[in-house]
């Protein structure tokens, strides 16, 4: 969408039409670039160390999990507490990503159990265990059920050991970099960033 000159709002609508649901955070990240906080459709810069990203060995469909979450959110008095607990973690990611990932995992596992959808898979469980064995923290990214996990380790050696352990178990790490985001061409039209 961005390469075709469509505004970012159109990109979110098209994304939701194709995927069937979603927050729009992936579109916002493509447009804004860098590390950001995304809340209620709005982005702002944030400070956080980049995680190690690892593929769990299984893809996942987000739509059914989003539907289960929304049904739970409408019916459960615990939803407000879930949102508060989650929001309290955001500032801590910059200073203590390991503890933040561990607590975020607990919050999300509890929510998924209450909402009655599968959140962890054997691959995700193994990635989390490998990170925690090295005093790190890991959690699924997004709606869970497969796809990728994000992990933070306490130091460069632990990170290197974690990456090696994941590779040894056929859980491939994915190299990530913070991209600069799209640039404005005028009239609200966006274009992808120039290749480096």
Protein backbone atom coordinates (compact mmCIF):
# COMPACT_ATOMS: atom_id res chain seq x y z
CA UNK A 1 0.00 0.00 0.00
CA UNK A 2 2.71 2.46 0.95
CA UNK A 3 4.64 1.81 -2.23
CA UNK A 4 1.46 2.39 -4.23
CA UNK A 5 1.17 5.83 -2.65
CA UNK A 6 -1.82 5.04 -0.43
CA UNK A 7 -2.14 6.87 2.91
CA UNK A 8 -1.30 4.96 6.08
CA UNK A 9 -4.95 4.89 7.20
CA UNK A 10 -5.84 3.11 3.95
CA UNK A 11 -3.04 0.64 4.58
CA UNK A 12 -4.54 -0.28 7.97
CA UNK A 13 -8.00 -0.75 6.44
CA UNK A 14 -6.63 -2.90 3.61
CA UNK A 15 -4.56 -4.92 6.09
CA UNK A 16 -7.64 -5.63 8.22
CA UNK A 17 -9.71 -6.53 5.15
CA UNK A 18 -7.10 -9.07 4.04
CA UNK A 19 -6.22 -10.49 7.47
CA UNK A 20 -9.70 -10.22 8.98
CA UNK A 21 -8.53 -8.45 12.14
CA UNK A 22 -5.48 -7.03 13.82
CA UNK A 23 -4.38 -3.97 15.69
CA UNK A 24 -2.56 -2.30 12.80
CA UNK A 25 0.70 -2.22 14.76
CA UNK A 26 2.62 -3.84 11.87
CA UNK A 27 1.42 -1.15 9.46
CA UNK A 28 2.24 1.56 12.01
CA UNK A 29 5.72 0.11 12.49
CA UNK A 30 6.29 0.14 8.73
CA UNK A 31 5.24 3.77 8.51
CA UNK A 32 6.88 5.13 11.68
CA UNK A 33 9.98 2.94 11.83
CA UNK A 34 12.31 2.66 14.79
CA UNK A 35 11.12 1.49 18.17
CA UNK A 36 7.68 2.76 19.01
CA UNK A 37 4.79 2.56 21.42
CA UNK A 38 1.49 1.81 19.71
CA UNK A 39 -1.72 2.49 21.59
CA UNK A 40 -5.26 3.15 20.36
CA UNK A 41 -3.99 3.45 16.80
CA UNK A 42 -1.42 6.13 17.70
CA UNK A 43 2.36 5.81 17.64
CA UNK A 44 5.08 7.58 19.55
CA UNK A 45 8.81 6.87 19.84
CA UNK A 46 9.90 4.52 22.62
CA UNK A 47 13.16 3.32 24.06
CA UNK A 48 13.69 -0.44 24.19
CA UNK A 49 16.51 -2.81 23.31
CA UNK A 50 15.91 -4.94 20.24
CA UNK A 51 15.03 -8.52 21.11
CA UNK A 52 16.32 -11.74 19.66
CA UNK A 53 13.52 -12.99 17.40
CA UNK A 54 13.08 -16.74 16.95
CA UNK A 55 10.68 -18.68 14.71
CA UNK A 56 8.76 -21.28 16.71
CA UNK A 57 8.51 -23.76 13.83
CA UNK A 58 4.80 -23.28 13.29
CA UNK A 59 2.75 -20.51 11.71
CA UNK A 60 -0.37 -19.15 13.33
CA UNK A 61 -3.61 -17.43 12.35
CA UNK A 62 -4.21 -14.27 14.35
CA UNK A 63 -7.91 -13.81 13.55
CA UNK A 64 -9.40 -16.60 15.70
CA UNK A 65 -7.34 -15.55 18.72
CA UNK A 66 -8.36 -11.91 18.32
CA UNK A 67 -12.01 -12.97 18.15
CA UNK A 68 -11.65 -15.06 21.33
CA UNK A 69 -9.89 -12.17 23.08
CA UNK A 70 -12.59 -9.68 22.07
CA UNK A 71 -15.36 -12.00 23.28
CA UNK A 72 -13.57 -12.41 26.62
CA UNK A 73 -12.89 -8.66 26.88
CA UNK A 74 -16.58 -7.84 26.44
CA UNK A 75 -17.75 -10.41 28.98
CA UNK A 76 -15.03 -10.44 31.64
CA UNK A 77 -14.68 -8.07 34.60
CA UNK A 78 -10.97 -9.04 34.58
CA UNK A 79 -10.33 -7.27 31.27
CA UNK A 80 -9.66 -3.87 32.86
CA UNK A 81 -7.12 -5.41 35.25
CA UNK A 82 -5.42 -7.17 32.31
CA UNK A 83 -5.08 -3.83 30.48
CA UNK A 84 -3.72 -2.08 33.59
CA UNK A 85 -1.16 -4.82 34.28
CA UNK A 86 -0.04 -4.78 30.64
CA UNK A 87 0.26 -0.98 30.49
CA UNK A 88 2.37 -0.92 33.65
CA UNK A 89 4.98 -3.07 31.93
CA UNK A 90 5.58 -0.76 28.98
CA UNK A 91 7.98 1.72 30.66
CA UNK A 92 9.94 -1.11 32.29
CA UNK A 93 10.90 -2.63 28.94
CA UNK A 94 13.59 0.02 28.42
CA UNK A 95 15.31 -0.63 31.75
CA UNK A 96 14.60 -4.28 32.54
CA UNK A 97 13.54 -6.16 29.42
CA UNK A 98 14.18 -9.61 30.93
CA UNK A 99 11.82 -9.12 33.89
CA UNK A 100 9.33 -7.33 31.63
CA UNK A 101 9.25 -10.25 29.18
CA UNK A 102 8.77 -12.75 32.01
CA UNK A 103 5.92 -10.80 33.60
CA UNK A 104 4.37 -10.09 30.20
CA UNK A 105 4.39 -13.82 29.49
CA UNK A 106 2.57 -14.56 32.77
CA UNK A 107 -0.07 -11.90 32.07
CA UNK A 108 -0.67 -13.15 28.53
CA UNK A 109 -0.80 -16.84 29.49
CA UNK A 110 -3.38 -16.02 32.20
CA UNK A 111 -5.45 -13.96 29.76
CA UNK A 112 -5.37 -16.65 27.06
CA UNK A 113 -6.47 -19.30 29.57
CA UNK A 114 -9.35 -17.09 30.69
CA UNK A 115 -10.28 -16.32 27.06
CA UNK A 116 -9.99 -20.03 26.21
CA UNK A 117 -7.58 -19.97 23.32
CA UNK A 118 -4.28 -21.76 22.76
CA UNK A 119 -1.42 -19.33 23.32
CA UNK A 120 1.70 -21.47 23.74
CA UNK A 121 2.96 -24.20 21.43
CA UNK A 122 5.76 -26.71 22.06
CA UNK A 123 8.16 -24.54 20.04
CA UNK A 124 7.27 -21.40 21.99
CA UNK A 125 7.57 -23.26 25.30
CA UNK A 126 11.04 -24.47 24.29
CA UNK A 127 12.21 -20.98 23.24
CA UNK A 128 11.03 -19.60 26.58
CA UNK A 129 12.81 -22.39 28.47
CA UNK A 130 16.07 -21.81 26.56
CA UNK A 131 15.96 -18.09 27.37
CA UNK A 132 15.15 -18.63 31.04
CA UNK A 133 17.94 -21.22 31.39
CA UNK A 134 20.33 -18.38 30.51
CA UNK A 135 18.66 -15.91 32.91
CA UNK A 136 16.73 -14.29 30.07
CA UNK A 137 13.08 -13.79 29.33
CA UNK A 138 11.00 -14.62 26.27
CA UNK A 139 7.38 -14.45 25.17
CA UNK A 140 5.37 -15.00 22.02
CA UNK A 141 5.01 -11.97 19.83
CA UNK A 142 1.49 -10.97 18.89
CA UNK A 143 -1.45 -13.30 19.45
CA UNK A 144 0.65 -16.40 20.16
CA UNK A 145 -0.22 -19.86 18.90
CA UNK A 146 3.00 -20.11 16.91
CA UNK A 147 4.93 -17.74 14.65
CA UNK A 148 7.71 -15.98 16.56
CA UNK A 149 8.93 -15.35 20.07
CA UNK A 150 10.92 -12.36 21.24
CA UNK A 151 13.66 -12.81 23.84
CA UNK A 152 15.98 -10.60 25.85
CA UNK A 153 19.11 -11.94 27.52
CA UNK A 154 21.16 -10.37 30.32
CA UNK A 155 24.43 -9.97 28.40
CA UNK A 156 26.05 -10.55 24.98
CA UNK A 157 27.45 -13.98 25.93
CA UNK A 158 24.06 -15.22 27.12
CA UNK A 159 22.53 -13.88 23.90
CA UNK A 160 25.10 -15.73 21.78
CA UNK A 161 24.52 -18.93 23.79
CA UNK A 162 20.74 -18.55 23.40
CA UNK A 163 21.01 -18.10 19.62
CA UNK A 164 23.26 -21.17 19.38
CA UNK A 165 20.87 -23.23 21.52
CA UNK A 166 17.89 -22.22 19.39
CA UNK A 167 19.73 -23.12 16.18
CA UNK A 168 20.72 -26.48 17.65
CA UNK A 169 17.03 -27.26 18.25
CA UNK A 170 15.94 -26.15 14.77
CA UNK A 171 14.32 -22.97 16.10
CA UNK A 172 15.81 -20.43 13.70
CA UNK A 173 16.65 -16.93 14.92
CA UNK A 174 15.57 -14.15 12.58
CA UNK A 175 17.89 -11.19 12.17
CA UNK A 176 16.10 -7.92 12.94
CA UNK A 177 16.96 -4.26 12.60
CA UNK A 178 14.98 -1.15 13.43
CA UNK A 179 14.01 0.36 10.07
CA UNK A 180 13.68 4.13 9.52
CA UNK A 181 10.05 3.94 8.34
CA UNK A 182 8.35 5.47 5.33
CA UNK A 183 9.02 9.02 4.20
CA UNK A 184 6.41 11.59 3.23
CA UNK A 185 6.21 12.65 -0.40
CA UNK A 186 3.55 15.31 0.18
CA UNK A 187 -0.25 15.41 0.43
CA UNK A 188 -0.08 12.69 3.10
CA UNK A 189 1.29 10.15 0.62
CA UNK A 190 3.95 7.82 1.96
CA UNK A 191 6.73 5.97 0.22
CA UNK A 192 8.94 3.19 1.56
CA UNK A 193 12.37 4.17 2.88
CA UNK A 194 15.27 4.22 0.48
CA UNK A 195 17.36 1.04 0.55
CA UNK A 196 20.54 1.34 2.57
